[in-house]
Every structure is written in structure tokens, then in C-alpha cells.
Amino acid sequence: MISLIFWSEDVPTMITREYIPVEPEALSGDIFRIVSHPIMQEVYRFRHIIARAVRDFLDKEGFVEFDPIMIGPVTDPGTRGAYEFRIPYYGREYRIMRSGILYKQLLAAAMEEGKVYFFYPNLRHEPLDAGKTGRHLVEFVQIDLEVRDADHLEVMKIAERLIKHVIDHLRDYEDRLRRIWEFFGSKRPFLPEISLPLRRMTHEEAVDILMEHARRGEVIEELEKRFNVKKPERRLSYKAEIPWEWEWYLSKINEQPFFIQDYPKGARGFYDREYPNRPGILMDFDLLAPEGHGELSSGAAREYDASRVFARMKESGENPELYKWYLEFLRDHGRPTAGFGIGMERLVKYICDLPSVHLARPAPKVPGVHSP
């Protein structure tokens, strides 16, 4: 059954009683009625405005944009719980890219400018439970960039300046944004002032904070109800990713975007560099939005020594033979690089204060939902 939620009568007569499916299951309804709703049209316009602001910032920073490379013999494995899509390719099996990490390393090392970016379509066969988080899609766009001869600390500065640039650019559109906020029940009065540098905490410090909050019964009750997880306090670990529900909670209790850095090695892919003097800790980061919007971006300094990458592949159960071209590139031409990816839909969700990421693009593909 389709839930018709958030009625809007302030629309032209010919399309009265249009609806917006806040529940993903309602996406199987009349797709034209959804995308033609005045509020959804405005969300799509802001997606365009945000993309333009991102390109303006990166172009002025000296980055070169590339069209995304969509298929190859292998894609990166570093997406938690998401399977890859495979296609027959002239007698072989190729993968549809889940991110541009491998190719952006290649191009950052090769280009004279040493700075590259993509608006990269990603396809990830997410697990069914990801469809309930409000922040996962099967098909989405990632603003993917990479910088040669940089480390994670340098690209963190680029990430925070980029977010500030986009939000400052949108202040001229605040009245239009407010109509979207009000429509979806947001109590946000205006765009936040972004103060740089953004707060930074280590993964260990983040888990410490969450362990402290986990002692409060009302916090556990809220997470169990919202995310349908049992005993979420047992899912916290200093040796693993921060679970979705706790990431949401940490985001909720912060008022500004903030970084979590220095994740344990087991939490990320073989391409994230390990600190030379801190075994088991990676030179990486996540950028989280406040107000419960969660992760906007992940990034890292890249491992570029072919022998170390080979060893990391073996440790994580990857088949190095599939990555033959990548290992040969690192062996012969590897250079230090660092970069990050920002989910376009998550950025739109944060700025428009949408209740779910599937509202940030037309015809979204939510895990487990069959829709146009």
C-alpha cells in the first residue's frame, strides 16, 4: 500500500494532490507525480546549484575534472556489506565500479596538475537492512577527488573548505531552502555558520564518547526503536567501523560538521595507508554532518607501495591477480596521493534537511525496493 505523506495543496490545479513518498516503499507509485511535485522540483534544482558550487570550488583550486570510468576488471572492495554488480565482457567478467578510488589514484599520479575529480556514479548492491537507514542507496553519485603528494591531513583541509564554500554560496537561496525545510517539518531556521577548522576526534575518542552515552538507558532505547537493533551497546568496538546507529547518534549530538580520523586497519580497504609509526591505525577520516545526517565523506592517504598493498590484499582475503593492472601501476609509477569522496545525495540531504537520502535524487533505488 502506498502511503501518501506530506500533502501539499499549494500546487497548480492540474497536479493537485501530488504526494512525496517519504517512506521508500511508496516509490513504486506514479513516478511522474513524484518528480513533478513543486517541492521535489526545488530539491532537484538545489542539487544542480550544489553541484555547480562544488565544481566552482574545485576548478579554482586547480583540479581537473574527468568523466567517470564505469567498468573494469575489478572494483574496490572497501564498501561495508555492499556487493558488486558484474557483467559479461567479451569472454571475461567485468565489474561495475563501486567507487573511483583505483582510477583516481592512477590519474592523480599521471596528471601534471596532480589534482583530479569526478562526479562518479556508484552502483552498490547494498544489504537489505541498509534500506532502512535513510542514508543508503544502490545508485548514487560521489564527488570523488584525489591529490598527488598529499596526506590525509591536507585533504581534510580541502574537504572542510569545500563544505564551507558550498554552504556560504547557498545563503543567497535561504528563503527558497526554508520552504523545503518547512515542508518536511524541519525546525532549522537558517543555514549554519561553518567555523574552521572543524572539530577533529580520533576513532578511539569517538568510541569513548559513545561508550559513555551507551550507559544511559534512554539512548539505548532510542537506538533500538529507531534502527530495530538489539543491544546496540554491544556493537561498539575500538577495532571496527562505528555502526550506523551510533554514527547517527554521534551526528545528532553535534551542531557542526566534524571529522573522525585514525580508524583501525580492519575497518577499511587495502588502499588506505597505515601510519608508519602506529601499526594497525590508518591515515584516514570520515566527515560527518550534524543533526543526525551522518557521514558525508570518507577519505585517506593512499598506500602506494605495491608490496604493502599486495600484503594487505592477502590479509583481507582479496585476490591480487584481479588487481594486476593496479599493482603494476603502483610498482612502476606509484606516488603518494590522498583523497576523499562526498556523497552528492547525502550533501543534498544535509543542506535541504531531508528526512531520507532517497528524496535527494529522482527515481532513487533504495535497497530492497522495486521502483522505476
Short mmCIF file of C-alpha atoms in Angstrom, two decimals:
data_model
loop_
_atom_site.label_atom_id
_atom_site.label_comp_id
_atom_site.label_asym_id
_atom_site.label_seq_id
_atom_site.Cartn_x
_atom_site.Cartn_y
_atom_site.Cartn_z
CA MET A 1 0.00 0.00 0.00
CA ILE A 2 1.30 3.45 -0.88
CA SER A 3 1.49 5.95 1.96
CA LEU A 4 0.57 9.45 0.86
CA ILE A 5 2.53 11.61 3.22
CA PHE A 6 3.06 15.38 3.48
CA TRP A 7 0.15 16.67 1.41
CA SER A 8 0.69 19.96 -0.37
CA GLU A 9 -2.31 21.84 -1.75
CA ASP A 10 -0.17 24.80 -2.85
CA VAL A 11 0.34 23.39 -6.35
CA PRO A 12 -1.14 24.13 -9.80
CA THR A 13 -4.68 22.80 -10.35
CA MET A 14 -3.57 20.28 -12.97
CA ILE A 15 -1.35 18.44 -10.48
CA THR A 16 -3.24 18.84 -7.21
CA ARG A 17 -2.96 16.09 -4.60
CA GLU A 18 0.59 15.33 -5.59
CA TYR A 19 2.49 13.38 -2.95
CA ILE A 20 6.02 12.80 -1.84
CA PRO A 21 6.87 9.24 -0.72
CA VAL A 22 8.81 9.76 2.49
CA GLU A 23 8.60 6.01 3.07
CA PRO A 24 10.79 4.27 0.44
CA GLU A 25 8.14 1.58 -0.15
CA ALA A 26 5.94 4.25 -1.76
CA LEU A 27 8.45 4.73 -4.59
CA SER A 28 6.62 2.15 -6.68
CA GLY A 29 3.86 4.71 -7.23
CA ASP A 30 3.36 7.11 -10.14
CA ILE A 31 6.90 8.33 -10.83
CA PHE A 32 5.75 11.40 -12.76
CA ARG A 33 3.57 12.54 -9.88
CA ILE A 34 6.56 12.28 -7.57
CA VAL A 35 9.16 14.10 -9.68
CA SER A 36 6.72 16.83 -10.81
CA HIS A 37 5.82 17.85 -7.27
CA PRO A 38 6.89 21.50 -6.79
CA ILE A 39 8.88 20.67 -3.67
CA MET A 40 10.73 17.84 -5.38
CA GLN A 41 11.47 20.07 -8.35
CA GLU A 42 13.00 22.55 -5.93
CA VAL A 43 15.13 19.82 -4.32
CA TYR A 44 16.41 18.84 -7.78
CA ARG A 45 17.23 22.49 -8.55
CA PHE A 46 19.27 22.69 -5.37
CA ARG A 47 21.10 19.53 -6.37
CA HIS A 48 22.14 21.41 -9.51
CA ILE A 49 23.10 24.55 -7.55
CA ILE A 50 25.18 22.49 -5.11
CA ALA A 51 26.96 20.65 -7.94
CA ARG A 52 27.78 23.97 -9.58
CA ALA A 53 29.21 25.33 -6.32
CA VAL A 54 31.36 22.21 -5.86
CA ARG A 55 32.74 22.47 -9.39
CA ASP A 56 33.41 26.19 -8.93
CA PHE A 57 35.45 25.49 -5.78
CA LEU A 58 37.45 22.59 -7.21
CA ASP A 59 38.17 24.31 -10.53
CA LYS A 60 39.53 27.35 -8.68
CA GLU A 61 41.68 25.01 -6.56
CA GLY A 62 43.35 23.73 -9.74
CA PHE A 63 41.58 20.37 -10.06
CA VAL A 64 40.89 18.75 -13.43
CA GLU A 65 37.53 17.01 -13.90
CA PHE A 66 37.31 13.61 -15.61
CA ASP A 67 34.38 11.59 -16.87
CA PRO A 68 33.92 8.51 -14.68
CA ILE A 69 35.26 5.11 -15.69
CA MET A 70 32.29 2.83 -15.12
CA ILE A 71 33.51 -0.74 -15.82
CA GLY A 72 36.76 -2.60 -15.27
CA PRO A 73 38.24 -5.99 -14.39
CA VAL A 74 37.95 -5.16 -10.70
CA THR A 75 36.41 -2.56 -8.41
CA ASP A 76 37.45 -1.58 -4.92
CA PRO A 77 36.33 -3.90 -2.08
CA GLY A 78 36.14 -1.31 0.66
CA THR A 79 32.39 -0.83 0.91
CA ARG A 80 30.99 -2.37 4.06
CA GLY A 81 28.39 -5.01 3.30
CA ALA A 82 27.82 -3.97 -0.33
CA TYR A 83 28.18 -6.48 -3.16
CA GLU A 84 29.40 -5.64 -6.63
CA PHE A 85 27.50 -5.83 -9.91
CA ARG A 86 29.15 -7.97 -12.60
CA ILE A 87 28.66 -8.04 -16.36
CA PRO A 88 29.92 -10.30 -19.18
CA TYR A 89 32.64 -8.54 -21.17
CA TYR A 90 33.85 -10.29 -24.33
CA GLY A 91 34.59 -13.62 -22.73
CA ARG A 92 35.53 -12.16 -19.36
CA GLU A 93 33.67 -10.89 -16.32
CA TYR A 94 33.95 -7.18 -15.54
CA ARG A 95 32.69 -5.17 -12.58
CA ILE A 96 30.63 -2.01 -12.48
CA MET A 97 32.51 0.49 -10.33
CA ARG A 98 31.50 0.92 -6.70
CA SER A 99 33.80 3.93 -6.42
CA GLY A 100 36.57 5.66 -8.34
CA ILE A 101 39.39 5.06 -5.85
CA LEU A 102 41.64 2.97 -8.09
CA TYR A 103 41.29 5.18 -11.16
CA LYS A 104 41.61 8.50 -9.34
CA GLN A 105 44.92 7.32 -7.83
CA LEU A 106 46.08 6.49 -11.34
CA LEU A 107 45.10 9.88 -12.76
CA ALA A 108 46.39 11.95 -9.83
CA ALA A 109 49.77 10.27 -10.24
CA ALA A 110 49.74 10.76 -14.03
CA MET A 111 48.43 14.30 -14.48
CA GLU A 112 50.80 17.26 -14.40
CA GLU A 113 48.37 19.15 -12.16
CA GLY A 114 48.28 16.29 -9.64
CA LYS A 115 44.67 17.14 -8.71
CA VAL A 116 41.70 15.32 -10.22
CA TYR A 117 37.99 14.94 -9.54
CA PHE A 118 34.92 13.12 -10.82
CA PHE A 119 31.19 13.26 -10.32
CA TYR A 120 31.22 9.48 -10.11
CA PRO A 121 28.05 7.35 -10.42
CA ASN A 122 28.37 4.46 -7.98
CA LEU A 123 26.41 1.19 -8.07
CA ARG A 124 26.43 -0.88 -4.89
CA HIS A 125 24.27 -3.90 -4.14
CA GLU A 126 23.63 -2.87 -0.53
CA PRO A 127 22.26 -5.35 2.04
CA LEU A 128 18.54 -5.20 2.76
CA ASP A 129 18.93 -3.63 6.19
CA ALA A 130 20.67 -0.64 4.58
CA GLY A 131 17.32 0.31 3.05
CA LYS A 132 16.04 1.32 6.48
CA THR A 133 18.85 3.71 7.42
CA GLY A 134 17.64 6.70 5.40
CA ARG A 135 21.19 7.21 4.10
CA HIS A 136 21.92 4.34 1.69
CA LEU A 137 21.11 3.97 -2.00
CA VAL A 138 22.04 1.36 -4.58
CA GLU A 139 22.69 4.08 -7.18
CA PHE A 140 24.22 7.41 -6.20
CA VAL A 141 26.81 9.99 -7.20
CA GLN A 142 30.06 10.54 -5.36
CA ILE A 143 32.16 13.69 -5.70
CA ASP A 144 35.48 11.86 -5.86
CA LEU A 145 38.82 13.69 -5.75
CA GLU A 146 42.50 12.86 -5.32
CA VAL A 147 45.65 14.94 -4.77
CA ARG A 148 49.23 13.84 -5.51
CA ASP A 149 51.97 14.24 -2.88
CA ALA A 150 49.40 14.94 -0.16
CA ASP A 151 48.40 13.18 3.04
CA HIS A 152 45.05 12.81 4.77
CA LEU A 153 45.54 15.94 6.89
CA GLU A 154 45.96 18.10 3.79
CA VAL A 155 42.85 16.79 2.06
CA MET A 156 40.83 17.16 5.27
CA LYS A 157 41.50 20.88 4.96
CA ILE A 158 40.23 20.80 1.37
CA ALA A 159 37.10 18.92 2.47
CA GLU A 160 36.19 21.41 5.19
CA ARG A 161 36.81 24.41 2.96
CA LEU A 162 34.67 22.80 0.25
CA ILE A 163 31.74 22.29 2.63
CA LYS A 164 32.04 25.85 3.91
CA HIS A 165 32.18 27.21 0.35
CA VAL A 166 29.01 25.35 -0.66
CA ILE A 167 27.03 26.44 2.40
CA ASP A 168 28.19 30.05 2.15
CA HIS A 169 27.23 30.07 -1.54
CA LEU A 170 23.71 28.90 -0.66
CA ARG A 171 23.00 31.76 1.73
CA ASP A 172 21.60 33.72 -1.20
CA TYR A 173 18.99 30.96 -1.59
CA GLU A 174 17.98 30.67 2.06
CA ASP A 175 14.35 31.74 1.55
CA ARG A 176 13.88 29.01 -1.05
CA LEU A 177 15.59 26.46 1.16
CA ARG A 178 13.33 27.41 4.04
CA ARG A 179 10.26 26.35 2.05
CA ILE A 180 11.80 22.87 1.69
CA TRP A 181 12.71 22.76 5.38
CA GLU A 182 9.21 23.75 6.46
CA PHE A 183 7.55 21.31 4.08
CA PHE A 184 9.43 18.38 5.59
CA GLY A 185 8.90 19.55 9.16
CA SER A 186 12.43 20.79 9.77
CA LYS A 187 12.87 23.33 12.54
CA ARG A 188 16.11 24.66 11.05
CA PRO A 189 15.78 28.50 10.96
CA PHE A 190 18.77 29.21 8.72
CA LEU A 191 21.92 27.67 7.26
CA PRO A 192 24.59 27.05 9.89
CA GLU A 193 27.69 29.20 10.16
CA ILE A 194 30.63 26.91 9.49
CA SER A 195 33.64 27.71 11.67
CA LEU A 196 37.01 26.38 10.52
CA PRO A 197 38.88 24.33 11.42
CA LEU A 198 36.16 21.76 12.05
CA ARG A 199 36.34 19.63 15.16
CA ARG A 200 38.56 16.55 14.86
CA MET A 201 38.36 13.43 17.01
CA THR A 202 40.04 10.08 16.64
CA HIS A 203 38.08 6.86 16.18
CA GLU A 204 39.15 5.89 19.70
CA GLU A 205 37.87 9.18 21.12
CA ALA A 206 34.57 8.78 19.25
CA VAL A 207 34.07 5.29 20.66
CA ASP A 208 34.93 6.61 24.16
CA ILE A 209 32.17 9.24 23.81
CA LEU A 210 29.66 6.68 22.58
CA MET A 211 30.56 4.17 25.30
CA GLU A 212 29.82 6.87 27.87
CA HIS A 213 26.44 7.67 26.28
CA ALA A 214 25.65 3.94 26.00
CA ARG A 215 25.38 3.82 29.79
CA ARG A 216 22.18 5.87 29.52
CA GLY A 217 19.11 3.72 29.20
CA GLU A 218 17.15 6.27 27.17
CA VAL A 219 19.87 6.35 24.49
CA ILE A 220 19.81 2.56 24.07
CA GLU A 221 16.01 2.58 23.95
CA GLU A 222 16.01 5.26 21.24
CA LEU A 223 18.53 3.38 19.07
CA GLU A 224 16.73 0.05 19.45
CA LYS A 225 13.45 1.62 18.40
CA ARG A 226 14.76 3.75 15.53
CA PHE A 227 17.11 1.17 13.97
CA ASN A 228 15.48 -2.07 15.12
CA VAL A 229 18.72 -3.36 16.63
CA LYS A 230 19.04 -5.33 19.84
CA LYS A 231 21.58 -4.27 22.45
CA PRO A 232 23.34 -1.65 20.28
CA GLU A 233 25.89 -1.08 23.04
CA ARG A 234 27.42 -4.48 22.20
CA ARG A 235 28.09 -3.37 18.61
CA LEU A 236 30.59 -0.70 19.66
CA SER A 237 34.24 -1.67 19.19
CA TYR A 238 37.63 0.01 19.12
CA LYS A 239 38.65 -2.40 16.34
CA ALA A 240 35.84 -1.88 13.83
CA GLU A 241 33.71 0.65 11.98
CA ILE A 242 31.28 2.68 14.06
CA PRO A 243 27.85 1.07 13.47
CA TRP A 244 25.26 3.09 11.54
CA GLU A 245 23.03 3.69 14.57
CA TRP A 246 25.89 5.05 16.66
CA GLU A 247 27.18 7.17 13.80
CA TRP A 248 23.69 8.68 13.58
CA TYR A 249 23.68 9.34 17.31
CA LEU A 250 27.11 10.98 17.30
CA SER A 251 25.98 13.14 14.39
CA LYS A 252 22.78 14.05 16.23
CA ILE A 253 24.58 15.40 19.30
CA ASN A 254 26.87 17.69 17.28
CA GLU A 255 25.89 21.09 15.88
CA GLN A 256 28.68 21.47 13.30
CA PRO A 257 30.19 19.09 10.75
CA PHE A 258 33.13 17.22 12.31
CA PHE A 259 35.84 14.70 11.48
CA ILE A 260 36.56 11.25 12.86
CA GLN A 261 40.06 10.11 11.93
CA ASP A 262 42.55 7.29 12.53
CA TYR A 263 40.32 4.25 12.04
CA PRO A 264 41.61 0.74 12.82
CA LYS A 265 43.07 -1.18 9.88
CA GLY A 266 40.31 -3.78 9.79
CA ALA A 267 37.69 -1.09 9.16
CA ARG A 268 38.87 -0.01 5.69
CA GLY A 269 40.22 -1.25 2.37
CA PHE A 270 43.78 -2.15 1.41
CA TYR A 271 44.35 1.22 -0.29
CA ASP A 272 44.22 3.31 2.92
CA ARG A 273 47.74 3.91 4.24
CA GLU A 274 48.81 2.70 7.67
CA TYR A 275 50.75 5.07 9.92
CA PRO A 276 54.44 4.05 9.70
CA ASN A 277 54.85 4.53 13.45
CA ARG A 278 51.38 3.33 14.56
CA PRO A 279 50.78 -0.23 13.35
CA GLY A 280 47.11 -1.08 12.89
CA ILE A 281 45.95 2.55 12.62
CA LEU A 282 45.10 4.12 9.27
CA MET A 283 45.75 7.62 7.95
CA ASP A 284 42.10 8.15 7.12
CA PHE A 285 38.96 10.04 8.12
CA ASP A 286 35.21 10.44 7.85
CA LEU A 287 33.46 13.81 7.69
CA LEU A 288 30.08 13.73 9.44
CA ALA A 289 27.25 16.22 9.12
CA PRO A 290 25.41 17.30 12.28
CA GLU A 291 21.69 16.97 13.12
CA GLY A 292 21.67 13.20 12.62
CA HIS A 293 22.57 13.33 8.92
CA GLY A 294 25.68 11.20 9.48
CA GLU A 295 28.60 10.53 7.18
CA LEU A 296 29.10 12.93 4.28
CA SER A 297 32.56 11.87 3.22
CA SER A 298 35.30 9.28 3.66
CA GLY A 299 38.93 9.82 2.73
CA ALA A 300 42.51 8.77 3.37
CA ALA A 301 46.12 8.91 2.40
CA ARG A 302 46.65 6.03 -0.06
CA GLU A 303 49.03 3.15 0.25
CA TYR A 304 51.28 3.34 -2.81
CA ASP A 305 53.95 0.69 -2.17
CA ALA A 306 52.97 -2.31 -4.32
CA SER A 307 54.41 -4.89 -1.92
CA ARG A 308 52.49 -3.48 1.05
CA VAL A 309 49.28 -3.30 -0.99
CA PHE A 310 49.81 -6.92 -2.05
CA ALA A 311 50.23 -7.97 1.59
CA ARG A 312 47.11 -6.03 2.63
CA MET A 313 45.12 -7.70 -0.14
CA LYS A 314 46.16 -11.12 1.12
CA GLU A 315 45.31 -10.16 4.71
CA SER A 316 41.79 -9.11 3.72
CA GLY A 317 41.11 -12.12 1.52
CA GLU A 318 41.31 -10.29 -1.82
CA ASN A 319 42.71 -11.99 -4.92
CA PRO A 320 45.73 -9.92 -6.06
CA GLU A 321 45.53 -11.47 -9.53
CA LEU A 322 42.33 -9.50 -10.18
CA TYR A 323 44.22 -6.28 -9.43
CA LYS A 324 47.10 -6.99 -11.79
CA TRP A 325 46.94 -3.66 -13.64
CA TYR A 326 46.68 -1.73 -10.37
CA LEU A 327 49.63 -3.48 -8.74
CA GLU A 328 51.74 -2.97 -11.87
CA PHE A 329 50.86 0.73 -11.85
CA LEU A 330 51.89 1.05 -8.20
CA ARG A 331 55.10 -0.89 -8.75
CA ASP A 332 56.23 1.21 -11.71
CA HIS A 333 54.61 4.61 -11.14
CA GLY A 334 53.17 4.71 -7.62
CA ARG A 335 53.21 8.12 -5.93
CA PRO A 336 51.83 9.31 -2.58
CA THR A 337 48.25 10.52 -3.02
CA ALA A 338 45.32 11.30 -0.76
CA GLY A 339 41.69 11.97 -1.45
CA PHE A 340 38.08 11.62 -0.42
CA GLY A 341 34.59 11.14 -1.77
CA ILE A 342 31.49 13.11 -0.81
CA GLY A 343 28.10 11.53 -1.41
CA MET A 344 26.15 14.02 -3.53
CA GLU A 345 22.79 12.77 -2.28
CA ARG A 346 23.95 12.95 1.33
CA LEU A 347 25.16 16.50 0.82
CA VAL A 348 21.79 17.47 -0.69
CA LYS A 349 20.01 15.69 2.18
CA TYR A 350 22.02 17.66 4.73
CA ILE A 351 21.59 21.07 3.10
CA CYS A 352 17.88 20.57 2.35
CA ASP A 353 17.40 18.81 5.73
CA LEU A 354 15.53 15.93 4.09
CA PRO A 355 14.23 13.03 6.18
CA SER A 356 15.81 10.44 3.86
CA VAL A 357 18.53 10.34 1.21
CA HIS A 358 16.18 8.83 -1.38
CA LEU A 359 14.47 12.22 -1.66
CA ALA A 360 17.72 13.79 -2.92
CA ARG A 361 17.55 12.32 -6.45
CA PRO A 362 14.85 11.43 -8.97
CA ALA A 363 13.91 7.75 -9.39
CA PRO A 364 16.09 6.60 -6.47
CA LYS A 365 17.00 2.95 -5.97
CA VAL A 366 16.58 2.02 -2.31
CA PRO A 367 17.92 -1.38 -1.19
CA GLY A 368 15.11 -3.93 -1.31
CA VAL A 369 12.57 -1.63 -3.01
CA HIS A 370 11.46 -2.31 -6.59
CA SER A 371 10.84 1.08 -8.21
CA PRO A 372 11.10 2.74 -11.64
#
